[in-house]
CSV table of C-alpha atoms in Angstrom, one decimal:
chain,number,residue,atom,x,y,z
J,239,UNK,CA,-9.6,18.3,36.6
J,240,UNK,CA,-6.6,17.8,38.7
J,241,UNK,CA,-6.8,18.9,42.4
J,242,UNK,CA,-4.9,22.5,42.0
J,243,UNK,CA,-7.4,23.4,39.0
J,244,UNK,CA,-10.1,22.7,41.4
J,245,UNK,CA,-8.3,24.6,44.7
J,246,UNK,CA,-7.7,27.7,42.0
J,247,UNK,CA,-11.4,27.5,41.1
J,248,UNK,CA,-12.4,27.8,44.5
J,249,UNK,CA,-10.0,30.7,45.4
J,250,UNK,CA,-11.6,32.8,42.3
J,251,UNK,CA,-14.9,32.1,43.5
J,252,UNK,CA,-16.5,29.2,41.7
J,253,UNK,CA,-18.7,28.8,45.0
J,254,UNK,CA,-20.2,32.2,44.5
J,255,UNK,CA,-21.3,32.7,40.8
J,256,UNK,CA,-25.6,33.0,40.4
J,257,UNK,CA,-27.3,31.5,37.9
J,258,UNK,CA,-30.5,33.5,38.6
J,259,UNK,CA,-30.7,34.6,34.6
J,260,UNK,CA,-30.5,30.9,33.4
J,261,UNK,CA,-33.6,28.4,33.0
J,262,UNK,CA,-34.2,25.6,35.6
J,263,UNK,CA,-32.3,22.8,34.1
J,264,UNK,CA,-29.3,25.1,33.2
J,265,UNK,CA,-29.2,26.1,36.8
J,266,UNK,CA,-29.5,22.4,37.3
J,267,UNK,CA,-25.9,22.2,35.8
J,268,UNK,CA,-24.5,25.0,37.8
J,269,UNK,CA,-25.7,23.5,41.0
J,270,UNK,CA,-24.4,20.1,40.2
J,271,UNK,CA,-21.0,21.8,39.0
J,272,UNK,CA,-20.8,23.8,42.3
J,273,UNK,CA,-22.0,20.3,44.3
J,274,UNK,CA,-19.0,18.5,42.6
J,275,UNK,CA,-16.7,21.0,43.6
J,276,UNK,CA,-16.8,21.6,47.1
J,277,UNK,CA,-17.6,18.0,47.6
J,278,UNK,CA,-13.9,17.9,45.7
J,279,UNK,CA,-12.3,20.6,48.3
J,280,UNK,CA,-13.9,18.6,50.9
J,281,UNK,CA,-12.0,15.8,49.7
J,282,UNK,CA,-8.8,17.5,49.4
J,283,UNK,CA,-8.8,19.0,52.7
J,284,UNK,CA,-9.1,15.3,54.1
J,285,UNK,CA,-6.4,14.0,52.5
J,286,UNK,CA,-4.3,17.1,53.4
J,287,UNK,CA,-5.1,16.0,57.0
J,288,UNK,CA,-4.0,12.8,56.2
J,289,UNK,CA,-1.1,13.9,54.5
J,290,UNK,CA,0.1,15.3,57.5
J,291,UNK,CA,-1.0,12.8,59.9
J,292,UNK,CA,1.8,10.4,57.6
J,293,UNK,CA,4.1,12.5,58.1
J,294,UNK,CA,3.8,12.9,62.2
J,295,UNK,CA,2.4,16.5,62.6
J,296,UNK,CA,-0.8,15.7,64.9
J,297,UNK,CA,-1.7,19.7,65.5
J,298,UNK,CA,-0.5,22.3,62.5
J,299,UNK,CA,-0.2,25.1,65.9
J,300,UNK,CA,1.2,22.5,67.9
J,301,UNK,CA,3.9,21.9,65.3
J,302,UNK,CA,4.4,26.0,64.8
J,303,UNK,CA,5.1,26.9,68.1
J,304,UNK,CA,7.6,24.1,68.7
J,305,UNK,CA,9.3,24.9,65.6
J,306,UNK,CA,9.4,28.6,67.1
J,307,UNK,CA,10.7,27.5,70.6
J,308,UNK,CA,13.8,25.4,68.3
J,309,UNK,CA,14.1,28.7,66.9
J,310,UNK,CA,14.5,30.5,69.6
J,311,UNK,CA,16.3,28.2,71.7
J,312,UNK,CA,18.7,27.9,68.5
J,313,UNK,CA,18.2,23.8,68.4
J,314,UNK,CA,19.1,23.4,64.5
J,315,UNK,CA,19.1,19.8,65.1
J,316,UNK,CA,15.5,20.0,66.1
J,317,UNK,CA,14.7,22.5,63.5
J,318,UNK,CA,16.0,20.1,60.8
J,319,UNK,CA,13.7,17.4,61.5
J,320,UNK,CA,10.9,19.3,61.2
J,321,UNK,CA,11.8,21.1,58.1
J,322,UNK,CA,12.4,17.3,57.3
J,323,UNK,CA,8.4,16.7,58.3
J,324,UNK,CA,7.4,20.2,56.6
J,325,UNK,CA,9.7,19.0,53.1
J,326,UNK,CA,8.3,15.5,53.5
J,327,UNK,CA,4.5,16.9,53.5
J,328,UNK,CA,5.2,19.4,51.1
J,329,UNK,CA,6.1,16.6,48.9
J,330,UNK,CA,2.9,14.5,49.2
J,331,UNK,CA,0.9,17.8,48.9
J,332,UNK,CA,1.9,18.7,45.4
J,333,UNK,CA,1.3,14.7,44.3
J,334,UNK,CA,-1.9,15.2,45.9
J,335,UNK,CA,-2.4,18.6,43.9
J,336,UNK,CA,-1.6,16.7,40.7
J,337,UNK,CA,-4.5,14.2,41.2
J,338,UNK,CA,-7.5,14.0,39.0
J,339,UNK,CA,-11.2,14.6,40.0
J,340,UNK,CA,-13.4,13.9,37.2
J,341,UNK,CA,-17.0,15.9,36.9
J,342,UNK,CA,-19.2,13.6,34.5
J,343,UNK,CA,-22.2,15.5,35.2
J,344,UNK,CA,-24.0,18.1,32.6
J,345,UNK,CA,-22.7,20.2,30.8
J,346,UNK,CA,-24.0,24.0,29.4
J,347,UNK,CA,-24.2,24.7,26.3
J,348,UNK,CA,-22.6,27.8,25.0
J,349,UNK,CA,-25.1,30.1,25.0
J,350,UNK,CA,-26.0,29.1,28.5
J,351,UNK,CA,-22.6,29.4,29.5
J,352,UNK,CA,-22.1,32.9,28.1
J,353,UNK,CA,-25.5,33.7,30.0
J,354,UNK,CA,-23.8,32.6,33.2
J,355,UNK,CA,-20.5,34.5,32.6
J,356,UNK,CA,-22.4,38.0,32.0
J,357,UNK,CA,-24.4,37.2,35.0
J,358,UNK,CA,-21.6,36.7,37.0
J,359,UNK,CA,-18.7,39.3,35.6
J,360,UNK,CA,-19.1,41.8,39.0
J,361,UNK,CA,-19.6,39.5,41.9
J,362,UNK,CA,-18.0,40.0,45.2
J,363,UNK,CA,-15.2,37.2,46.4
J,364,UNK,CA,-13.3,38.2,49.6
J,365,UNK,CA,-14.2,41.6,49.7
J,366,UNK,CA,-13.4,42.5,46.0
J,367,UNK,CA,-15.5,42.5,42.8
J,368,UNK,CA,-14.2,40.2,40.2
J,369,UNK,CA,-15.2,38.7,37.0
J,370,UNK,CA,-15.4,35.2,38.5
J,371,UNK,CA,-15.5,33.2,34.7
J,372,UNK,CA,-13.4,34.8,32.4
J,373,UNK,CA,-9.7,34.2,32.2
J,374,UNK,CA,-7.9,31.3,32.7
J,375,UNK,CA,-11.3,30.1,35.0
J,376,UNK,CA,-12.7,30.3,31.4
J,377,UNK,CA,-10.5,28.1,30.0
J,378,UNK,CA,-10.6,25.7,32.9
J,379,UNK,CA,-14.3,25.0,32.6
J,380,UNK,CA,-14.4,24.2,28.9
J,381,UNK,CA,-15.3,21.1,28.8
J,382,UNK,CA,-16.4,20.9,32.5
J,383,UNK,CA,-19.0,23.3,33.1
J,384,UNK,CA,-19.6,24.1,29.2
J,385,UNK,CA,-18.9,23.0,25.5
């Protein structure tokens, strides 16, 4: 899976599905799935650090509010070199978005899997109650999660 699949699993609320209604080695799969994953946005979240660190931004709020005070003070010279810092990051980012984490772990079978999707079409993410694995989060986890 490359690294934006994963980050858009995360924001639909892969971390939050139940597999209370599946047997223990199916919820053995599930666990392992949802151990890959967040050890995969932990990952991601340290080489966005790093990302950042290569391109000379020490504190994200440190780098803000300077930008602001260039803003305000109308320094476009200064402004340009961080939007060349921000463009240079930005850059790195969406290479590191493209990157490939592979989950070799189990796998559900389909019955399983549709077990786990009917389990899990009302949970609450962020406030709101969504149907966590249908959609394109469906389609994502073929061959991941399920065959």
């Amino acid at each position: 899976m490359k690294n934006h699949e994963i980050s858009y699993l995360i924001e639909q609320g892969i971390l939050s599905i139940k597999s209370h209604s599946l047997n223990a080695d199916a919820a053995y799969k599930v666990f392992k799935f949802r151990k890959f994953i967040n050890a995969a946005m932990l990952s991601i979240g340290e080489a966005e650090r790093g990302l950042l660190d290569e391109v000379g931004i020490k504190d994200v709020r440190e780098f803000d509010t300077r930008r602001a005070k260039l803003v305000e003070a109308g320094d476009t010279e200064g402004i340009q070199e961080m939007n060349a810092q921000m463009a240079s990051f930005i850059k790195l980012k969406n290479e590191l978005m493209m990157d490939e984490q592979k989950y070799d772990g189990p796998k559900l079978t389909w019955e399983e899997w549709k077990t786990l999707q009917d389990e899990n079409q009302a949970i609450e993410v962020n406030g709101k109650k969504i149907d966590a694995l249908s959609g394109p989060v469906e389609l994502l986890l073929e061959g991941n999660l399920w065959e």
